[in-house]
Short mmCIF file of C-alpha atoms and ligand atoms in Angstrom, two decimals:
data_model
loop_
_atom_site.label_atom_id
_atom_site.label_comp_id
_atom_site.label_asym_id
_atom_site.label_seq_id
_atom_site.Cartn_x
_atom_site.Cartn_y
_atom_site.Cartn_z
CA UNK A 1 304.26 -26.68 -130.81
CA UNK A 2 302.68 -23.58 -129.17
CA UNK A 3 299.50 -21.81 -130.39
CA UNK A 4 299.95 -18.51 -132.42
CA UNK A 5 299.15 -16.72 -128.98
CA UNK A 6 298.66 -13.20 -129.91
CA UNK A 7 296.54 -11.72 -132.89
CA UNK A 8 299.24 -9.75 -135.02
CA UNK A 9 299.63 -6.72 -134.30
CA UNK A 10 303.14 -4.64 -135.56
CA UNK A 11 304.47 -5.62 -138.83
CA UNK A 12 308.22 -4.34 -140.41
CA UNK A 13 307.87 -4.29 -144.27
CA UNK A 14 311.03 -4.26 -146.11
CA UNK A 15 311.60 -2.21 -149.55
CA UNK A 16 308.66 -0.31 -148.58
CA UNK A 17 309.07 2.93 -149.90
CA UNK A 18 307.53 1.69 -153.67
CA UNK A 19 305.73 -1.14 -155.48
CA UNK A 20 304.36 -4.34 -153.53
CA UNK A 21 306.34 -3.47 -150.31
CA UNK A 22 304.31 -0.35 -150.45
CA UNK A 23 301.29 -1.60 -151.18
CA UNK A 24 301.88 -4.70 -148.43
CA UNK A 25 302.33 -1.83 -145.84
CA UNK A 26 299.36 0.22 -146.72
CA UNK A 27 296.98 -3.18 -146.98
CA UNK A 28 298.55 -4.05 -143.53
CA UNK A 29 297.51 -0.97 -141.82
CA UNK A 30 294.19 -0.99 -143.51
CA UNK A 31 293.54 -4.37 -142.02
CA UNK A 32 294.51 -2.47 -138.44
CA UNK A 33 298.08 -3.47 -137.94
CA UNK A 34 300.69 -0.51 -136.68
CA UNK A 35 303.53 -1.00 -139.46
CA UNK A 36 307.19 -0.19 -139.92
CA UNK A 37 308.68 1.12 -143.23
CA UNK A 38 311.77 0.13 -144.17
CA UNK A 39 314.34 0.91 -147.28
CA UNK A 40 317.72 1.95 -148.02
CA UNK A 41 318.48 5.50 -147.23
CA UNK A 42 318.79 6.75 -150.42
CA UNK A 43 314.63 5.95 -150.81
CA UNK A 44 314.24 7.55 -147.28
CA UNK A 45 311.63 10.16 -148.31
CA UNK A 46 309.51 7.48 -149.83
CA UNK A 47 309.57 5.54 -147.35
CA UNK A 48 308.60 8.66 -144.75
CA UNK A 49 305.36 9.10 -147.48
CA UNK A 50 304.59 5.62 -147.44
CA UNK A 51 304.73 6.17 -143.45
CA UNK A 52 302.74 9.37 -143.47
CA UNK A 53 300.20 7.15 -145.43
CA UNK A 54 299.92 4.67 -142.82
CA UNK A 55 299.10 7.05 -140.44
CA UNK A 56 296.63 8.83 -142.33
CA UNK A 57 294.77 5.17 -142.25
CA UNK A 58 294.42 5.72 -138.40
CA UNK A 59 297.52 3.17 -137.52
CA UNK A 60 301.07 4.32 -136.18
CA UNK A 61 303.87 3.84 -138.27
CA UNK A 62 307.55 4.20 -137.94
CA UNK A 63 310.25 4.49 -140.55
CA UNK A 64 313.70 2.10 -140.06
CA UNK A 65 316.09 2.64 -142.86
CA UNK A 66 318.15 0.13 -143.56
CA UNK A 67 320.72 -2.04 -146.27
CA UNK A 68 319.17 -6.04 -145.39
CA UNK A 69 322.31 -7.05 -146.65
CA UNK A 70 323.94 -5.47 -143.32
CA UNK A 71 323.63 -7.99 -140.74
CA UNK A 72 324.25 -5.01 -137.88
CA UNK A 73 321.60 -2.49 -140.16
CA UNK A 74 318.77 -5.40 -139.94
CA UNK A 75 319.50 -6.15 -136.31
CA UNK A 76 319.11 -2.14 -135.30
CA UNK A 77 316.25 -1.96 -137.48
CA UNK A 78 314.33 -4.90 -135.41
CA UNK A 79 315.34 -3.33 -132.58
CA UNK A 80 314.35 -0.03 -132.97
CA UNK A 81 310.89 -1.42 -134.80
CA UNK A 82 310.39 -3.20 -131.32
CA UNK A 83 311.01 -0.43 -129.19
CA UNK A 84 309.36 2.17 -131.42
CA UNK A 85 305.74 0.27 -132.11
CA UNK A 86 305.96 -2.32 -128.47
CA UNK A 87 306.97 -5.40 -130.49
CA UNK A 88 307.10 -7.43 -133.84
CA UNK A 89 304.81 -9.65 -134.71
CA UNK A 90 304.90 -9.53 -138.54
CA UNK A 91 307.85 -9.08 -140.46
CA UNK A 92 307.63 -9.38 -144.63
CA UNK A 93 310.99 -9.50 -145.88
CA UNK A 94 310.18 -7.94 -149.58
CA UNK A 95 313.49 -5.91 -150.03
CA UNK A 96 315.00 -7.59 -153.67
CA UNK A 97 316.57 -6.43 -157.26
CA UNK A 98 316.59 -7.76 -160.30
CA UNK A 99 319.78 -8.08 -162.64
CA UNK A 100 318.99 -8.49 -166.45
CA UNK A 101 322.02 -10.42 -168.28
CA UNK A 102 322.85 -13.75 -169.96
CA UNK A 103 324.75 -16.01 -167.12
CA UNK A 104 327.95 -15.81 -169.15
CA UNK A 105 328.00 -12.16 -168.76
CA UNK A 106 327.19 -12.12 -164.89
CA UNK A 107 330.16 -11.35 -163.03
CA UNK A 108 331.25 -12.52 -159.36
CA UNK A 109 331.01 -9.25 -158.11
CA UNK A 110 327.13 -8.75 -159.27
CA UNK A 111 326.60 -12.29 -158.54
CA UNK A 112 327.74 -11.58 -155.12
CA UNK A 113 325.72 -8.25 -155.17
CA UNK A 114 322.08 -9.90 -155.89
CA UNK A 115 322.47 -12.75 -153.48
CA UNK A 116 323.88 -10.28 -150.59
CA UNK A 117 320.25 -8.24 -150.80
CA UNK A 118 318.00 -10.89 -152.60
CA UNK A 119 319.27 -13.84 -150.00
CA UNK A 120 321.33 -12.94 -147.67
CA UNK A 121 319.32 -10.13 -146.92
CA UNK A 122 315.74 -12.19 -146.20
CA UNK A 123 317.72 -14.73 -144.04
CA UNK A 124 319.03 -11.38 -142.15
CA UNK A 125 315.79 -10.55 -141.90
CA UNK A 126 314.16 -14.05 -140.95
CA UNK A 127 316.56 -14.57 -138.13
CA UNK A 128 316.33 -10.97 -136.73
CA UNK A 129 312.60 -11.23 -136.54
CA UNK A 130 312.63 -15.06 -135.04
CA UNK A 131 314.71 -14.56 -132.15
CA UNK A 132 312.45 -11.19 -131.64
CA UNK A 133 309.26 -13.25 -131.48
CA UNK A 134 311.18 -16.07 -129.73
CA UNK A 135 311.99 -13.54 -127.15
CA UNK A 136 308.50 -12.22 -127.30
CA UNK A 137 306.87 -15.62 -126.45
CA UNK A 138 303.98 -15.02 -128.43
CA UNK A 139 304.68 -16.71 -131.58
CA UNK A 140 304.67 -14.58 -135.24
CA UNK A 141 304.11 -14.46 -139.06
CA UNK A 142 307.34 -14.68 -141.27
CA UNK A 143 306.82 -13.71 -144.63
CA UNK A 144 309.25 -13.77 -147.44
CA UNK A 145 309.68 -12.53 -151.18
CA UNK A 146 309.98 -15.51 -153.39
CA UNK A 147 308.71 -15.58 -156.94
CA UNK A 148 307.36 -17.60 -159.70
CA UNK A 149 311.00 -17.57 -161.04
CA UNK A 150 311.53 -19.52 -157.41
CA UNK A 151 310.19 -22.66 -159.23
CA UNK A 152 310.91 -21.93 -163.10
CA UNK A 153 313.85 -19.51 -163.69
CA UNK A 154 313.19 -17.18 -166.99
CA UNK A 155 316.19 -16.89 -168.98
CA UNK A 156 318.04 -13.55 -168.53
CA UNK A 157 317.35 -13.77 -164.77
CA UNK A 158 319.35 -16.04 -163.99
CA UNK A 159 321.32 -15.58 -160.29
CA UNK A 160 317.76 -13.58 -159.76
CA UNK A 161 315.70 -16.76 -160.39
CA UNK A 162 318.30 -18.69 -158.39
CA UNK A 163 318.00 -16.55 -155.24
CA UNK A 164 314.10 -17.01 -155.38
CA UNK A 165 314.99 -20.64 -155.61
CA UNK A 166 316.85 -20.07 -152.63
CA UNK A 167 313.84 -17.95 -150.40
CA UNK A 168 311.89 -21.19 -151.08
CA UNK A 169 314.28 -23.39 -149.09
CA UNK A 170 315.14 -21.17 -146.83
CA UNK A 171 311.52 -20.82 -145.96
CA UNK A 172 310.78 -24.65 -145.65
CA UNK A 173 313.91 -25.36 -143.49
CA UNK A 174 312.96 -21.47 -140.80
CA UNK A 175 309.02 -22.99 -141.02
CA UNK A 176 310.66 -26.66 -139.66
CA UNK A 177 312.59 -25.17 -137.29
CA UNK A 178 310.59 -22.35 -135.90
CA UNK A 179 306.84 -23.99 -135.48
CA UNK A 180 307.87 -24.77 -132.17
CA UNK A 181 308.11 -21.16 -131.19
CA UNK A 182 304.65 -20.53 -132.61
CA UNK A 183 306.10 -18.71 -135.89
CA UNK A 184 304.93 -19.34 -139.14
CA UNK A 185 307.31 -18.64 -142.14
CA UNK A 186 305.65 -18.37 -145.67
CA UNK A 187 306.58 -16.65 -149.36
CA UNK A 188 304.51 -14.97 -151.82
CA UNK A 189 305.48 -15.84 -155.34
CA UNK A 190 304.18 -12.88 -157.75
CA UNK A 191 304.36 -13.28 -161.40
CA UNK A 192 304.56 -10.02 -164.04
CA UNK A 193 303.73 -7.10 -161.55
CA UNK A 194 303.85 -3.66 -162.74
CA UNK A 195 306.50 -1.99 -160.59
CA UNK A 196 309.82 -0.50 -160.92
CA UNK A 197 311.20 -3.54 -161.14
CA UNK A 198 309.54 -4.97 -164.11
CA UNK A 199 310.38 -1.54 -166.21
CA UNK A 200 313.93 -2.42 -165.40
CA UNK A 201 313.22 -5.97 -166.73
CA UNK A 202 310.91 -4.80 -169.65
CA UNK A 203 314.02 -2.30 -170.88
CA UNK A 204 316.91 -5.19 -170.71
CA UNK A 205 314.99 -7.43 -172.18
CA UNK A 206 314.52 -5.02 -174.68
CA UNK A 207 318.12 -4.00 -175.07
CA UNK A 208 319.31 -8.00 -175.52
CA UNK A 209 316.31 -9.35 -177.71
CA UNK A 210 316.52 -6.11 -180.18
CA UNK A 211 312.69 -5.06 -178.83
CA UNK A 212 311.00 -1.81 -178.37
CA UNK A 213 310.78 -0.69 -175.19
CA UNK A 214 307.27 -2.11 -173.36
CA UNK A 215 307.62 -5.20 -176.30
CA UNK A 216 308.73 -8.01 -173.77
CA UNK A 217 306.54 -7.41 -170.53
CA UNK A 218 303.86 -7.84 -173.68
CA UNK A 219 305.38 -10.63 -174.54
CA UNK A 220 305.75 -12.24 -171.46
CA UNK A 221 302.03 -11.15 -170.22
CA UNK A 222 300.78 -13.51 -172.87
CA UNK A 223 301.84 -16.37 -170.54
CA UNK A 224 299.35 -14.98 -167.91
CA UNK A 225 295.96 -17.19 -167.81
CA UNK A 226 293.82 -14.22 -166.02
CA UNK A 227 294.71 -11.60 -169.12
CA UNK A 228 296.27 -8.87 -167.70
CA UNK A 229 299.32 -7.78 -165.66
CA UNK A 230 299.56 -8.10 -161.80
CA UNK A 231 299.21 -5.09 -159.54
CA UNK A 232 300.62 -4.65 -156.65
CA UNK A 233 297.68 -4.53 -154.73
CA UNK A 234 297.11 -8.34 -156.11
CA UNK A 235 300.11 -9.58 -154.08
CA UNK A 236 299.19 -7.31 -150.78
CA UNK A 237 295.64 -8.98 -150.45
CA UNK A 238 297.98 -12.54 -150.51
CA UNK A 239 300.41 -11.23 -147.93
CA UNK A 240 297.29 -9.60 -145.75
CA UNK A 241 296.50 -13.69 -145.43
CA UNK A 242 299.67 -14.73 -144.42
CA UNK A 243 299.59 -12.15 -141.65
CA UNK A 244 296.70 -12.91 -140.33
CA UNK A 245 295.66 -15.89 -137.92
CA UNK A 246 293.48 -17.20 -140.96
CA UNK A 247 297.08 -18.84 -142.13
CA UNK A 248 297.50 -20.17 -138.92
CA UNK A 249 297.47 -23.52 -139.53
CA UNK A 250 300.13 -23.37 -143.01
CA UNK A 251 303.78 -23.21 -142.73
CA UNK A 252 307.06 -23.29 -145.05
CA UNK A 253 304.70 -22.91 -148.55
CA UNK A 254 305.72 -20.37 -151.34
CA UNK A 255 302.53 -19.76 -153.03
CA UNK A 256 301.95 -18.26 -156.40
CA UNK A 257 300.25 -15.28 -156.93
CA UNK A 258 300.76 -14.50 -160.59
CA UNK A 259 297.24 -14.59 -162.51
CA UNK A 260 297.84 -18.25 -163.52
CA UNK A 261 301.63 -18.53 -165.32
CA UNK A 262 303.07 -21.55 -163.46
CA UNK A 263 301.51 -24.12 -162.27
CA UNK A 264 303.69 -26.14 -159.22
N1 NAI B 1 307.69 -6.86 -159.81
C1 NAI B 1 307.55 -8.15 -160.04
O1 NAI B 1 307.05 -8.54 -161.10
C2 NAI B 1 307.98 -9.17 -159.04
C3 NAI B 1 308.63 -8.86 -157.87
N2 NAI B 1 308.99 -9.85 -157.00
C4 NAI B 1 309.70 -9.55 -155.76
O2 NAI B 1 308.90 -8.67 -154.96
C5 NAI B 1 309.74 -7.81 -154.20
C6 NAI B 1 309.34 -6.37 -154.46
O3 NAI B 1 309.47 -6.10 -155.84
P1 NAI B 1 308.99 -4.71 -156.52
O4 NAI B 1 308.11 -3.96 -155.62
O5 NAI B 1 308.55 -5.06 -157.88
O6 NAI B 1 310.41 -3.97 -156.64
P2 NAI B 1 310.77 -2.41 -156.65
O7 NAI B 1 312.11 -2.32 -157.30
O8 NAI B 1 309.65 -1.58 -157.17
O9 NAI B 1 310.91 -2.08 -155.09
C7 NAI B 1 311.91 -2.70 -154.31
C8 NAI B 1 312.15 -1.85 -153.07
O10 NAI B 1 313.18 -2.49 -152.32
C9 NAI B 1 314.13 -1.50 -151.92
N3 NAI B 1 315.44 -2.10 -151.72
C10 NAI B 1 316.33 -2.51 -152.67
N4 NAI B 1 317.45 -2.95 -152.09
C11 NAI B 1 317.26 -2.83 -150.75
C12 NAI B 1 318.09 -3.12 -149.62
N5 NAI B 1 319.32 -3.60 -149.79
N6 NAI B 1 317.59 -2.87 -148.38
C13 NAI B 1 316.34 -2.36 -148.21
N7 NAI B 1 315.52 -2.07 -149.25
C14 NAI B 1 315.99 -2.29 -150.50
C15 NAI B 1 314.13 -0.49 -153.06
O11 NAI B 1 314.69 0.77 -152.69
C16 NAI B 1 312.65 -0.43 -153.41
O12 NAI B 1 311.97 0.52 -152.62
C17 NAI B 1 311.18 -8.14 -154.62
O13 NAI B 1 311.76 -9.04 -153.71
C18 NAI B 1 310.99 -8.82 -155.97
O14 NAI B 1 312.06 -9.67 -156.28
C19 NAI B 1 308.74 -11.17 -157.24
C20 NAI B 1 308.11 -11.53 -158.38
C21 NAI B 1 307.67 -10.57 -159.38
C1 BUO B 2 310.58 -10.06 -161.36
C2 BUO B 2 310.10 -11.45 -161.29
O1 BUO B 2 310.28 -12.12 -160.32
C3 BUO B 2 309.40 -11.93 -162.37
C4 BUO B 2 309.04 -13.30 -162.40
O2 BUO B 2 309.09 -11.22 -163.26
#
């Protein structure tokens, strides 16, 4: 195996333009690495703010919209990250949604929907960034999206939980077979974080268990040890690790990052 031969330097960030991708780009740039925004077009002027933001840290930023569930979108979007910032050295595959519904409910079609973005879309976005750094020669920092539903699925989320599941192994088996390129490939696996996402969550779970709205992401904080609910900022300082050569030496690991709700 080579050394991790460069100090990181240009990170991508996927599903930027709001929540933890956001706040992973921002930490990023306040720990001095240039960084690329990416999200689907239709969040393009978030993402440009969330850009604007980097650069108002002192780092250069670029913005590379993109669907990761295009295999053609992720592969422009590498390449134009490369050629816009000098090279990639960091990508954080974070792009995901959630779908709320008991699995007799769930559809092929939205079954096929959540794995093309959740799944498909971070080994899109692996494999464009490995044979980048491959190319590169000086090794890299693969970070994925995983979650604590990655090792216990809550009920209601289930093809969600299941692609998490997925991330996991698809992070051991890229660590095993990219060390000897230098890259490391890790996951962050948040718990309750207070995003978009979660008031999407909070209002099916609502709508199915007969609750007010804001009654189950109450409920569900209850299971978390350190007494409140995550920020996004909680998960960022996480990722900033995994970028960094501090993580050097730990590969293929989905860690959680969710104030103490499950234990693996
Ligand atoms: N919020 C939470 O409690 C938790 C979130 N996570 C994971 O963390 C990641 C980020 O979650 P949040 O910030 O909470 O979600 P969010 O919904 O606030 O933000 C997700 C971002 O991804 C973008 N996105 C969606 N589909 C995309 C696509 N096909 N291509 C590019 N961008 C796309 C959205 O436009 C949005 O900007 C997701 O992978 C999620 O599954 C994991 C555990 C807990
Ligand atoms: C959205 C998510 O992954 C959880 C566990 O809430």
């Amino acid at each position: 195996m080579s050394d991790q031969a460069t100090t990181p330097r240009n990170a991508l960030v996927t599903g930027a333009g709001q929540g933890i991708g956001k706040s992973i780009a921002l930490r990023l740039a306040a720990d001095g690495l240039d960084v690329a925004i990416n999200d689907i077009p239709a969040n393009g002027e978030a993402a440009r703010a969330v850009a604007a933001e980097v650069e108002s840290l002192g780092r250069r930023a670029t913005v590379a919209l993109a669907d990761v569930s295009d295999a053609q979108a992720v592969d422009g979007m590498v390449a134009q990250v490369a050629a816009d910032l000098g090279s990639l050295d960091v990508m954080v595959a974070n792009a995901g949604i959630a779908h709320v519904k008991p699995l007799l409910e769930v559809t092929p079609e939205e079954f096929d929907h959540l794995m093309s973005i959740n799944l498909r879309g971070v080994h899109l976005c692996y494999g464009a960034a490995a044979r980048r750094m491959i190319e590169q020669g000086g090794g890299g920092k693969i970070i994925g999206a995983c979650s604590i539903v990655g090792y216990r699925p809550f009920p209601l989320l289930g093809p969600y939980s299941a692609s998490k599941w997925a991330v996991r192994g698809l992070t051991q088996a890229a660590a095993m077979e990219w060390a000897q390129y230098g890259i490391t490939v890790n996951a962050y696996c948040p718990g309750i974080v207070g995003t978009a996402m979660w008031d999407h969550i909070d209002e099916k779970l609502a709508e199915n268990e007969g609750l007010r709205k804001g009654a189950a992401i109450e409920k569900y904080s209850e299971l978390i040890h350190l007494g409140r609910v995550s920020v996004p900022e909680d998960v960022a300082k996480f990722v900033s690790y995994l970028a960094s050569p501090d993580s050097d030496y730990m590969t293929g690991q989905s860690v959680m990052i969710d104030g103490g709700v499950q234990f693996s």
